[in-house]
Every structure is written in C-alpha cells, then in structure tokens.
Amino acid sequence: MSKKESFGSKFGIIAAAAGSAIGLGNIYRFPCEAGANGGGAFFIVYLGIVLLMGLPLMVSEFVIGRRSGKNPVGAFKALAPASKSWSGIGYMGVFCSFLILAFYCTVAGWTIDSLGKSIINYYHGLDKDTILADFNGLMNETWQPILSEGIFIFITAFVIIKGVKQGIEKYSKILMPVLFGILIVLAIKSLTLPKAAEGIGFFLKPDFSKITGKVLINALGQAFFSLSLGMGVLITYGSYIAKNDNLTSTAFAVCVSDTLIAILAGIVIFPAAFTFGIQPEAGNELAFVTLPMLFDKMAGGYFFCLIFFLLLTIAALTSSISLLEAPVLFLTEELHLSRKKATIYSAIATFVLCVISSESLHDGTPLKIFGFSVFSALDMISSNFLMTIGGLLTILFIGWKMKKSDFMDEYTNGGTISMGLRKIMYFIIRFIAPVAITIILITQFMK
Ligand code: TRP
C-alpha cells in the first residue's frame, strides 16, 4: 500500500481543521443561541465548555488519529485490539457524519440558491413577506433544492477526490483567509450602522438569570457541533497530522479561531437586526430571509449580500469536506476501495439522504420521524445525542482505556515537548471533562 498522505504545513493543518470547525454553526447558529440565552452570560458558559470539554476532546481525537494513523473505525481497532466494542464509537461516528452531512447539505443547498439569487440581484426591492414566501416556496419545490444540493455535493466530492494535500489542504488554505476577510468587511459595515451599540449590547450583555440546565446542554451541543467533535471527523484529520506537530497549539488555534468567527458573526448580525428593528431569533429565517432584505436597504447592499452568501457557502463547504472525508477514509482503509470510488459512493449516499431530508420539508409530507421532518430529526439526533455521547465515549477511551504512557508518548511527540501542562490536560480528560459532560447530559433529561 502507498504511504499515507499527510498535511504539508502547520498552517495547512490549522486551516483544514478550522475549516471543518467553522461552518454554518458559527455563522448563524451561535449568534441566535447566544442572543436568546443570556447574551454575554451564554458566552462565558460557552467559553468554559470550550476550554474544559472542547479542547481536551479535540486533543483526544487528534491523539487517537495520529497514534493509530487510521480512520475512526480502524483507529479504535488498532489502539484497543483486544476489545472490539470500542470500534463501535468509530462506526457511530462514520454513520453520524452521514446524518449530519444530509441536513447540512440541505442548508448548503439553500445557501447556493441564495448565492445565485444575490448574483442576479433578485432580492432588490422585495419586502420581507415576499422573500419569506419565496423561501417557503423553495422548501416545497422538488427540483430546485435537488439541483443546488447536487452542485454543492459535487464540489465537495471534487475537493475530496484530489486528496489530502492537493485537495483538502490546498483549498482550505485559500478559502479560510477569504472567509475571514469577508467577515471582517461585513463586521465593519455592520458596526457603522446607526444602532450598532444596541445590537452589540443585546448580543454581549450578560444576563445570568437565563442560564438554566437547558441552556447548559444547548451550549454543550453548540460547542461540540461547532468544533466538529464527537464523531471521528477530527480523528480522521488527526491521522494526517505530522508526528512533530504540537497538538495542543493546533487544537488551541482551532478553538480560538472557531470562537472568534462565531463572535464576529454576531457582530455582523445584531447591529443590522437592531438598526432595522428585527427580532434576531429565528435561525434559518434570519439568514435566508431577514438578512437579504436588510442588505437591500443598505448602501452597497448588492455587494454585501453577495459576499454574505459567499461566506456562508465557503463556511459550509470546508465543513462538509471534513464530514465526507471521514467515511471516505473509512472506505479506503477498511474496505480497500480506491479514493475515487470511495468518494463517489459516499457522495451518492449523501445525495440520496440529503434529497430525502430536503423533500421532508414539503407541506404535508409523509417523511416524518416521531412527528418531526426527517430534516429536523437528523439535526436533533446527531447534534443533541450522538455527538455528545460519541464525545463522552472518546474521552473515556483516552482517560481510562488507553495506557497513560501511550497517550503521553503521542501527546508529547515521543517526549520531545514538556510534560508539565500536558499532565493537567490528562487530568481534565480523565476526570473533569467526562463528569461535566455526564452532568450536562443528565440535566437534559431532568427538564
Ligand atoms: N463544525 C461545523 C459547523 O460549525 C459542522 C461540522 C463539520 C461538524 N464537521 C463536523 C459537526 C463534524 C460535527 C462533527 O457548522
């Protein structure tokens, strides 16, 4: 077998992993969660969760991936050869990647659709009700969503087929700086709007009375989703990280950029919403209905609307690339398919599930699970449930199953970087993170 590919540079690793993390979750899910759940107070809780649970779990996934050099299933098999059940975490992750991809590509399809509309200046002069009716109409269409989802999945597969260095890394290194640049331009524009201060106040003013058990689980779900944790995607990327890379600093850089982008997104959204007197709560409607309408009222609106949807498309793309890479690596390593075949099969499977997900949004559709559309069910099952459990099991694996000496050997690059801080990280992984995740999970059921 040919030697396994790896990322070529530190910036490449960070761009790819941050590309996975930074996605639709940051741009329009985080601001809405924060705004509705106590603003700055939510943010403080969120930061705590990122540091105490997100970062240690990210380090754990990287260690598992790099130590084994394998896909999520193969990784657990290699690291715990005697007890087969651990590879269940890997299977769950690969399976869950598909579920997330399906609803993720549904939303990405709307993004492509809106990008097309903003290119032809379709939104110009339309009022909110018309854009809303149009968006609801899109949900009930059959072919238009299928077309835009198809385009999106095709582009994702195109990058994956090219491989790790020439595909994932190369495109992440271009797209992530573009994404950051667009967000800065939008943030500056937003901050110059008349009610910017009021909007930022709503976004960041802490209201601790809103922090309940439910908010904690929301913050945990948001953090895991946003950081792409708990489903083996970062194990996959970890297997491409060079042996001499410092895993703590890489994981830290990814957590910081992910959080920074989420805040910047809030800085874009809230001043605009307040200036035009909109309650910034509903997620999809905010991004696909309210914002195009708001942009149209601003000077230079055509340009800002266009780059906003470009931003959403890029954010979605680099994340879906990572989600598709996990099953592709699984198929190449465990079932010995070529990369090309593995990509084509996975892309087709994703496309089918994605079409079911988007068709489940038609009025009166029979495509329902426990009364929810397949689309919402996929979101809920994967984000609230499978991801958190996957994350908990992964961290338990590192803390309690893998030998401490093996973990430390990998984590300190064979003893070449210092142990000190890494002992604290091990303590968090072994005791604090699993207890905290369990408590938050239990609180969810007490509500
Ligand atoms: N992190 C992405 C976002 O914020 C979504 C995502 C990409 C993801 N890859 C993932 C979520 C892997 C969980 C697991 O939008």
XYZ file of C-alpha atoms and ligand atoms in Angstrom:
462
model
C 0.000 0.000 0.000
C 1.237 3.510 -0.727
C 2.384 5.697 2.127
C -0.395 7.580 3.815
C -0.773 11.226 2.868
C -0.379 13.928 5.469
C -0.855 17.656 5.730
C 2.133 19.617 4.474
C 2.374 22.515 6.911
C 1.220 23.778 10.282
C -0.899 26.445 8.624
C -2.368 23.761 6.390
C -3.397 21.631 9.386
C -4.960 24.570 11.176
C -6.714 25.830 8.041
C -8.196 22.386 7.376
C -9.263 21.703 10.970
C -10.554 25.245 11.453
C -12.301 24.874 8.108
C -14.082 21.852 9.499
C -14.975 23.642 12.708
C -16.024 26.966 11.225
C -19.283 26.404 9.460
C -22.955 27.210 9.398
C -22.905 26.504 13.122
C -20.785 29.577 13.729
C -22.360 31.973 11.342
C -25.978 31.700 12.174
C -26.495 29.185 14.919
C -24.156 30.633 17.521
C -25.388 34.244 17.372
C -29.008 33.137 17.741
C -28.273 30.767 20.623
C -26.313 33.471 22.393
C -28.878 36.192 21.784
C -31.742 34.058 23.072
C -29.918 32.527 26.040
C -28.445 35.333 28.079
C -26.009 37.046 25.691
C -22.677 37.531 27.427
C -23.620 35.023 30.131
C -24.132 32.356 27.484
C -20.822 33.321 26.031
C -18.983 32.876 29.341
C -20.563 29.449 29.821
C -19.708 28.598 26.236
C -16.071 29.588 26.718
C -15.855 27.445 29.845
C -17.235 24.484 27.938
C -14.821 25.016 25.050
C -11.854 25.097 27.440
C -12.867 22.305 29.814
C -14.535 19.930 27.374
C -13.981 21.044 23.782
C -10.227 21.498 23.846
C -9.479 18.260 25.767
C -11.779 16.305 23.463
C -10.149 17.816 20.397
C -6.715 16.860 21.735
C -8.029 13.349 22.423
C -9.338 12.967 18.881
C -6.068 14.202 17.418
C -4.077 11.789 19.607
C -6.255 8.828 18.617
C -5.965 9.736 14.937
C -2.263 10.411 14.882
C -1.252 7.495 17.129
C -3.127 4.974 15.015
C -2.734 6.763 11.681
C -6.168 5.470 10.781
C -9.821 6.246 10.092
C -12.151 6.344 13.146
C -13.075 2.657 12.982
C -9.558 1.409 12.245
C -8.164 3.715 14.923
C -10.078 2.139 17.796
C -9.375 -1.334 16.410
C -5.652 -0.559 16.312
C -5.474 1.041 19.742
C -7.660 -1.496 21.551
C -7.191 -4.708 19.572
C -8.493 -6.949 22.338
C -11.815 -5.241 22.921
C -13.813 -4.860 19.769
C -16.617 -2.791 21.206
C -14.595 0.429 21.251
C -14.588 0.486 17.471
C -18.352 0.997 17.861
C -17.506 4.641 18.591
C -15.843 4.794 15.197
C -18.790 3.178 13.408
C -21.153 5.539 15.185
C -19.017 8.489 14.106
C -18.865 7.494 10.458
C -22.595 6.842 10.440
C -23.305 10.110 12.209
C -21.180 12.003 9.683
C -23.678 10.942 7.040
C -26.619 12.095 9.108
C -25.052 15.489 9.683
C -23.997 15.755 6.055
C -27.547 15.114 4.916
C -29.127 18.004 6.757
C -26.036 20.136 6.405
C -26.136 19.820 2.617
C -29.836 20.657 2.684
C -28.980 24.008 4.249
C -25.952 24.375 1.990
C -28.349 23.903 -0.938
C -30.361 26.937 0.215
C -27.092 28.813 0.513
C -26.170 28.031 -3.093
C -29.674 29.014 -4.133
C -29.422 32.359 -2.324
C -25.958 32.949 -3.697
C -27.382 32.541 -7.194
C -30.239 34.913 -6.367
C -27.904 37.524 -4.956
C -25.744 37.360 -8.065
C -28.717 38.273 -10.257
C -29.829 40.925 -7.718
C -33.077 39.038 -7.247
C -33.719 40.428 -3.757
C -33.671 44.026 -4.867
C -36.821 45.874 -3.853
C -38.583 42.832 -2.383
C -40.275 43.139 1.023
C -39.864 40.613 3.787
C -43.124 38.773 3.141
C -42.223 38.202 -0.463
C -38.782 36.839 0.388
C -40.329 34.673 3.103
C -42.959 33.333 0.721
C -40.200 32.655 -1.726
C -38.121 30.783 0.853
C -41.119 28.704 1.928
C -41.819 28.092 -1.720
C -38.301 26.746 -2.128
C -38.988 24.205 0.639
C -41.929 22.928 -1.364
C -40.113 22.768 -4.651
C -38.835 19.423 -5.815
C -36.127 20.094 -8.358
C -34.562 23.365 -7.361
C -33.263 22.120 -3.972
C -32.116 18.881 -5.568
C -30.152 20.849 -8.134
C -28.410 23.121 -5.639
C -27.685 20.237 -3.252
C -26.273 18.303 -6.188
C -23.979 21.193 -7.098
C -22.796 21.533 -3.513
C -22.097 17.823 -3.025
C -20.351 17.714 -6.382
C -17.958 20.498 -5.335
C -17.324 18.770 -2.004
C -16.529 15.486 -3.741
C -14.317 17.278 -6.266
C -12.061 18.552 -3.475
C -12.018 15.200 -1.657
C -11.057 13.234 -4.762
C -7.945 15.379 -5.139
C -6.609 14.043 -1.863
C -5.366 15.482 1.384
C -2.598 17.870 0.303
C -3.812 18.769 -3.173
C -7.460 18.850 -2.189
C -8.400 19.484 1.424
C -5.291 21.382 2.451
C -4.902 23.412 -0.719
C -8.490 24.619 -0.784
C -8.669 25.266 2.963
C -5.582 27.444 2.734
C -7.288 29.592 0.131
C -10.850 29.556 1.419
C -10.293 30.188 5.126
C -8.468 33.513 4.716
C -11.137 34.589 2.207
C -13.825 33.705 4.725
C -12.098 35.689 7.442
C -11.645 38.687 5.146
C -15.315 38.714 4.135
C -16.407 38.539 7.750
C -14.185 41.478 8.696
C -15.595 43.575 5.846
C -19.157 42.718 6.903
C -18.403 43.415 10.571
C -17.002 46.862 9.788
C -20.066 47.665 7.722
C -22.371 46.492 10.489
C -20.555 48.444 13.189
C -21.091 51.669 11.269
C -24.882 51.232 11.243
C -26.896 53.618 13.493
C -27.955 51.108 16.163
C -24.737 49.123 16.278
C -24.198 49.707 20.003
C -27.678 48.497 20.887
C -27.224 45.349 18.813
C -23.855 44.542 20.336
C -25.347 45.193 23.783
C -28.077 42.626 23.175
C -25.523 40.122 21.896
C -22.961 40.506 24.660
C -24.630 41.952 27.789
C -24.636 39.141 30.339
C -27.951 38.030 31.791
C -27.147 35.203 34.184
C -30.790 34.652 35.107
C -31.213 32.936 31.751
C -28.609 30.233 32.444
C -30.591 27.053 33.145
C -29.855 23.348 32.705
C -31.372 23.536 29.277
C -29.085 26.394 28.325
C -26.076 24.376 29.518
C -26.936 21.451 27.290
C -27.562 23.851 24.415
C -24.157 25.405 24.962
C -22.523 21.975 25.093
C -24.319 20.845 21.943
C -23.374 24.082 20.233
C -19.709 23.757 21.279
C -19.368 20.137 20.105
C -21.181 20.861 16.877
C -19.195 23.987 16.220
C -15.846 22.357 16.957
C -16.750 19.272 14.864
C -16.272 16.995 17.858
C -17.561 13.622 18.921
C -17.875 11.852 15.615
C -14.446 10.932 14.448
C -14.019 13.734 11.941
C -11.058 15.087 13.872
C -9.693 11.570 14.391
C -9.621 11.404 10.612
C -7.809 14.728 10.331
C -5.556 13.738 13.238
C -4.325 10.790 11.187
C -2.955 13.307 8.665
C -1.077 15.416 11.231
C 2.712 15.203 11.134
C 4.430 13.451 14.053
C 6.359 16.549 15.101
C 3.382 18.885 15.208
C 2.403 20.316 18.567
C -1.132 19.021 19.093
C -2.020 21.388 21.942
C -1.188 24.515 19.999
C -3.007 23.219 16.922
C -6.143 22.366 18.883
C -5.950 25.670 20.726
C -5.646 27.633 17.477
C -8.678 25.825 16.091
C -10.764 26.508 19.219
C -9.774 30.178 19.256
C -10.470 30.788 15.576
C -13.770 28.950 15.773
C -14.898 31.075 18.713
C -13.612 34.279 17.167
C -15.551 33.669 13.973
C -18.717 32.959 15.955
C -18.354 36.294 17.759
C -17.641 38.133 14.526
C -20.795 36.624 13.048
C -22.757 38.047 15.977
C -21.137 41.412 15.412
C -22.374 41.286 11.825
C -25.901 40.134 12.586
C -27.095 42.033 15.660
C -26.298 45.644 14.701
C -28.031 45.060 11.367
C -31.041 43.463 13.015
C -31.438 46.245 15.589
C -30.945 49.043 13.120
C -33.842 47.718 11.066
C -35.988 46.751 14.053
C -35.922 42.959 13.651
C -36.049 40.431 16.477
C -32.934 38.389 15.756
C -34.126 34.968 16.801
C -35.255 32.568 14.121
C -32.193 30.855 12.612
C -32.989 29.884 9.036
C -35.314 32.767 8.533
C -32.701 35.187 9.806
C -30.054 34.068 7.325
C -32.189 33.428 4.271
C -34.996 35.962 4.602
C -34.224 38.792 7.003
C -30.621 39.439 6.066
C -31.153 39.663 2.286
C -33.939 42.139 2.983
C -31.714 44.157 5.331
C -28.806 44.207 2.903
C -31.069 45.608 0.244
C -31.763 48.631 2.457
C -28.094 49.414 2.987
C -25.786 51.382 0.790
C -23.747 48.895 -1.228
C -26.308 46.198 -0.432
C -25.783 44.209 -3.612
C -22.136 43.703 -2.759
C -22.706 42.907 0.930
C -25.474 40.434 0.190
C -23.324 38.701 -2.359
C -20.308 38.347 -0.111
C -22.518 37.226 2.774
C -23.814 34.250 0.814
C -20.352 33.578 -0.481
C -19.245 33.493 3.148
C -21.977 31.001 4.069
C -21.121 28.824 1.085
C -17.416 28.721 1.934
C -18.137 28.032 5.595
C -20.450 25.157 4.655
C -18.052 23.783 2.066
C -14.954 23.384 4.230
C -17.107 21.703 6.902
C -18.815 19.319 4.530
C -15.406 18.389 3.136
C -14.365 17.175 6.593
C -17.650 15.360 7.094
C -17.276 13.488 3.825
C -13.598 12.725 4.392
C -14.364 10.535 7.431
C -16.466 7.959 5.533
C -14.121 8.160 2.540
C -11.075 7.273 4.635
C -13.083 4.528 6.311
C -13.998 3.006 2.933
C -10.463 3.211 1.578
C -8.796 1.725 4.647
C -11.329 -0.781 5.924
C -12.915 -1.895 2.640
C -9.896 -1.174 0.419
C -11.727 0.911 -2.145
C -9.808 3.418 -4.218
C -10.122 7.025 -3.089
C -12.071 7.842 -6.211
C -14.600 5.044 -5.752
C -14.924 5.723 -2.039
C -15.660 9.382 -2.745
C -18.186 8.670 -5.457
C -20.074 6.102 -3.369
C -20.118 8.331 -0.291
C -21.205 11.336 -2.306
C -24.065 9.391 -3.864
C -25.197 8.069 -0.473
C -25.052 11.596 0.917
C -27.001 12.944 -2.008
C -29.790 10.380 -1.569
C -30.119 11.064 2.149
C -29.930 14.777 1.526
C -32.764 14.646 -1.008
C -34.900 12.726 1.496
C -34.051 15.364 4.083
C -34.984 18.297 1.869
C -38.105 16.643 0.468
C -39.217 16.049 4.055
C -39.748 19.794 4.346
C -42.661 19.796 1.887
C -46.019 20.655 3.407
C -47.963 17.503 4.245
C -45.003 15.218 3.639
C -45.108 11.634 4.921
C -41.348 11.779 5.534
C -41.538 12.169 9.285
C -39.812 10.586 12.283
C -41.754 10.878 15.567
C -43.670 13.793 14.125
C -40.559 15.701 13.056
C -39.455 16.160 9.481
C -36.514 13.936 8.552
C -34.510 17.154 8.279
C -35.131 18.234 11.898
C -34.876 14.679 13.198
C -31.412 14.252 11.651
C -30.302 17.508 13.240
C -31.651 16.623 16.671
C -30.499 13.014 16.770
C -26.995 13.828 15.654
C -26.334 17.146 17.385
C -28.090 16.628 20.696
C -27.487 12.979 21.151
C -24.987 11.012 19.091
C -22.331 13.704 19.101
C -22.372 14.221 22.839
C -22.342 10.502 23.556
C -19.618 9.956 20.959
C -17.586 12.702 22.605
C -18.057 11.260 26.065
C -17.025 7.772 24.957
C -13.990 9.106 23.098
C -12.762 10.987 26.113
C -13.391 7.950 28.346
C -11.353 5.874 25.937
C -8.349 8.172 26.278
C -8.696 8.621 30.033
C -9.478 5.075 31.072
C -8.727 2.605 28.316
C -5.618 3.799 26.510
C -2.412 3.425 28.528
C -1.320 6.705 30.037
C 2.220 6.139 28.792
C 0.993 5.664 25.218
C -1.129 8.758 25.431
C 1.713 10.824 26.856
C 4.173 9.465 24.331
C 1.961 10.571 21.463
C 0.918 13.807 23.076
C 4.496 14.893 23.842
C 5.773 13.760 20.424
C 7.831 10.965 21.939
C 8.904 13.018 24.925
C 10.299 15.907 22.917
C 7.934 18.502 24.361
C 7.429 19.188 28.020
C 5.051 17.195 30.219
C 4.004 19.906 32.681
C 0.854 21.382 31.173
C 0.067 18.100 29.492
C -0.378 16.436 32.867
C -3.084 18.958 33.657
C -4.718 18.186 30.331
C -4.628 14.469 31.140
C -6.271 15.145 34.488
C -9.035 17.128 32.776
C -9.521 14.370 30.215
C -9.636 11.664 32.875
C -11.827 13.287 35.486
C -13.230 16.724 34.820
C -14.437 16.537 31.231
C -16.317 13.209 31.462
C -18.005 14.187 34.731
C -19.009 17.571 33.333
C -20.360 16.105 30.101
C -22.298 13.455 32.049
C -23.821 16.032 34.381
C -24.918 18.175 31.483
C -26.401 15.133 29.728
C -28.361 14.191 32.840
C -29.647 17.737 33.276
C -31.081 17.408 29.817
C -33.263 14.522 30.913
C -34.431 16.210 34.107
C -36.005 19.065 32.233
N -18.463 22.416 12.784
C -19.360 22.637 11.686
C -20.174 23.879 11.942
O -19.946 24.587 12.869
C -20.243 21.450 11.421
C -19.435 20.217 11.308
C -18.496 19.959 10.416
C -19.430 19.132 12.171
N -17.916 18.765 10.662
C -18.462 18.256 11.728
C -20.135 18.869 13.274
C -18.186 17.083 12.406
C -19.855 17.695 13.942
C -18.891 16.826 13.525
O -21.048 24.214 11.195
